[in-house]
Amino acid sequence: MKQNKTLREGFSLIELLIVIVILGGLMAVVAPGLMDSQRKATRKTMCLSMNDLKKRFEMFSLDNGTYPDTEEGFKALLSNPDADKYPNYPVKPYLKKVAKDAWRTPFVYIKKGSDIEIISYAADKREGGDGWDKDILLSECNK
């Protein structure tokens, strides 16, 4: 007597398509949240980096009595821009290489009277921007 085999091997094309559609739907819901989390983490990391850079500028200011001028900027942390103006500059520089943000763009330094501003132009690498492309300012990080 022959037995009818009702057991199937593998999945049918329809079953595979249903699984793919379900996974695609889940990704459409989950992916934007993951991207937002990554962007928030990147912005927080930039704020931490800018705070570290500010501490290096503060060390410069303590040694030399003032922050470097805007034109001197980060170069003043790499080597003494003016030995007459900054006679107390240490033998070792305050920074080993030019500081860059997460988008591999150099930070921007601005001397504002007795304070400074450090800026990252964010993902669009241009001044201004909206949303996630909005510039990251040190002064806004510490609020």
Tab-separated table of C-alpha atoms in Angstrom:
chain	number	residue	atom	x	y	z
A	1	MET	CA	0.000	0.000	0.000
A	2	LYS	CA	1.271	3.426	-0.967
A	3	GLN	CA	1.183	6.211	1.580
A	4	ASN	CA	0.377	9.759	0.559
A	5	LYS	CA	3.214	12.057	1.536
A	6	THR	CA	1.714	15.282	2.810
A	7	LEU	CA	4.915	16.623	4.265
A	8	ARG	CA	6.512	19.394	2.242
A	9	GLU	CA	10.119	20.346	2.119
A	10	GLY	CA	11.111	24.055	2.260
A	11	PHE	CA	8.929	27.139	1.942
A	12	SER	CA	6.706	28.148	-0.900
A	13	LEU	CA	7.323	31.358	-2.816
A	14	ILE	CA	4.243	32.959	-1.241
A	15	GLU	CA	5.483	32.206	2.277
A	16	LEU	CA	8.869	33.720	1.502
A	17	LEU	CA	7.262	36.843	0.029
A	18	ILE	CA	5.076	37.272	3.128
A	19	VAL	CA	8.138	37.068	5.393
A	20	ILE	CA	10.005	39.590	3.225
A	21	VAL	CA	7.053	42.019	3.318
A	22	ILE	CA	6.776	41.707	7.113
A	23	LEU	CA	10.527	42.303	7.568
A	24	GLY	CA	10.387	45.271	5.194
A	25	GLY	CA	7.523	46.783	7.182
A	26	LEU	CA	9.425	46.350	10.436
A	27	MET	CA	12.506	48.001	8.956
A	28	ALA	CA	10.424	50.935	7.730
A	29	VAL	CA	9.202	51.486	11.291
A	30	VAL	CA	12.473	50.844	13.155
A	31	ALA	CA	15.114	52.382	10.833
A	32	PRO	CA	14.136	56.067	11.252
A	33	GLY	CA	14.364	55.751	15.036
A	34	LEU	CA	17.798	54.195	14.771
A	35	MET	CA	18.988	56.962	12.439
A	36	ASP	CA	17.738	59.649	14.842
A	37	SER	CA	19.556	57.957	17.720
A	38	GLN	CA	22.785	57.843	15.734
A	39	ARG	CA	22.484	61.512	14.770
A	40	LYS	CA	21.795	62.543	18.369
A	41	ALA	CA	24.807	60.541	19.536
A	42	THR	CA	27.012	62.173	16.888
A	43	ARG	CA	25.896	65.656	17.964
A	44	LYS	CA	26.576	64.827	21.628
A	45	THR	CA	30.014	63.507	20.691
A	46	MET	CA	30.738	66.771	18.855
A	47	CYS	CA	29.749	68.720	21.970
A	48	LEU	CA	32.141	66.624	24.065
A	49	SER	CA	34.935	67.190	21.544
A	50	MET	CA	34.295	70.942	21.495
A	51	ASN	CA	34.348	71.072	25.317
A	52	ASP	CA	37.725	69.319	25.254
A	53	LEU	CA	38.998	71.844	22.713
A	54	LYS	CA	37.738	74.710	24.873
A	55	LYS	CA	39.760	73.323	27.798
A	56	ARG	CA	42.860	73.412	25.613
A	57	PHE	CA	42.130	77.031	24.686
A	58	GLU	CA	41.635	77.784	28.397
A	59	MET	CA	45.072	76.294	29.116
A	60	PHE	CA	46.470	78.534	26.367
A	61	SER	CA	44.726	81.523	27.967
A	62	LEU	CA	46.047	80.699	31.440
A	63	ASP	CA	49.601	80.452	30.102
A	64	ASN	CA	49.443	83.521	27.863
A	65	GLY	CA	46.879	85.814	29.480
A	66	THR	CA	44.473	85.765	26.530
A	67	TYR	CA	42.862	83.499	23.989
A	68	PRO	CA	44.434	83.430	20.528
A	69	ASP	CA	42.922	85.782	17.961
A	70	THR	CA	40.323	84.386	15.560
A	71	GLU	CA	42.865	84.471	12.726
A	72	GLU	CA	45.351	82.420	14.778
A	73	GLY	CA	42.655	79.923	15.725
A	74	PHE	CA	43.566	76.283	16.133
A	75	LYS	CA	47.012	76.864	14.650
A	76	ALA	CA	47.877	78.585	17.931
A	77	LEU	CA	47.313	75.277	19.713
A	78	LEU	CA	49.666	73.476	17.312
A	79	SER	CA	52.605	75.898	17.555
A	80	ASN	CA	53.370	79.361	18.905
A	81	PRO	CA	52.055	81.874	16.353
A	82	ASP	CA	53.998	84.801	17.856
A	83	ALA	CA	56.793	84.317	20.404
A	84	ASP	CA	56.750	88.016	21.350
A	85	LYS	CA	52.996	88.030	21.917
A	86	TYR	CA	52.929	84.649	23.702
A	87	PRO	CA	56.252	84.347	25.604
A	88	ASN	CA	54.877	81.710	28.007
A	89	TYR	CA	53.940	79.242	25.270
A	90	PRO	CA	55.025	75.766	26.456
A	91	VAL	CA	57.576	73.559	24.700
A	92	LYS	CA	54.894	70.972	23.863
A	93	PRO	CA	51.884	72.248	21.909
A	94	TYR	CA	48.356	72.143	23.290
A	95	LEU	CA	47.191	70.024	20.360
A	96	LYS	CA	49.006	67.475	18.156
A	97	LYS	CA	46.957	67.847	14.968
A	98	VAL	CA	44.168	69.966	13.501
A	99	ALA	CA	40.877	69.164	15.201
A	100	LYS	CA	38.161	67.850	12.876
A	101	ASP	CA	34.522	67.060	13.479
A	102	ALA	CA	32.690	63.785	12.780
A	103	TRP	CA	32.294	64.818	9.134
A	104	ARG	CA	36.088	65.289	8.758
A	105	THR	CA	35.771	69.060	8.549
A	106	PRO	CA	37.952	71.318	10.725
A	107	PHE	CA	36.144	73.018	13.585
A	108	VAL	CA	35.741	76.786	13.381
A	109	TYR	CA	37.198	78.978	16.155
A	110	ILE	CA	36.018	82.520	16.893
A	111	LYS	CA	37.335	84.760	19.664
A	112	LYS	CA	34.459	86.766	21.140
A	113	GLY	CA	35.938	89.326	23.517
A	114	SER	CA	36.920	87.439	26.666
A	115	ASP	CA	35.254	84.216	25.492
A	116	ILE	CA	35.404	81.913	22.483
A	117	GLU	CA	33.016	80.021	20.220
A	118	ILE	CA	33.771	76.686	18.584
A	119	ILE	CA	31.548	75.580	15.703
A	120	SER	CA	30.988	72.450	13.648
A	121	TYR	CA	29.124	73.026	10.393
A	122	ALA	CA	27.627	69.510	10.771
A	123	ALA	CA	26.829	67.070	7.978
A	124	ASP	CA	26.221	69.640	5.225
A	125	LYS	CA	29.664	71.206	5.932
A	126	ARG	CA	28.251	74.713	5.347
A	127	GLU	CA	27.392	77.562	7.646
A	128	GLY	CA	23.769	77.539	8.767
A	129	GLY	CA	21.512	74.632	7.978
A	130	ASP	CA	18.292	73.207	9.346
A	131	GLY	CA	17.401	70.045	11.205
A	132	TRP	CA	20.321	67.643	11.421
A	133	ASP	CA	22.394	69.961	9.207
A	134	LYS	CA	22.125	72.793	11.746
A	135	ASP	CA	25.508	74.046	12.940
A	136	ILE	CA	26.666	72.759	16.315
A	137	LEU	CA	27.830	75.626	18.550
A	138	LEU	CA	29.758	75.066	21.762
A	139	SER	CA	27.709	77.784	23.466
A	140	GLU	CA	24.516	75.824	22.701
A	141	CYS	CA	26.004	72.507	23.821
A	142	ASN	CA	26.377	73.718	27.382
A	143	LYS	CA	22.788	74.854	27.875
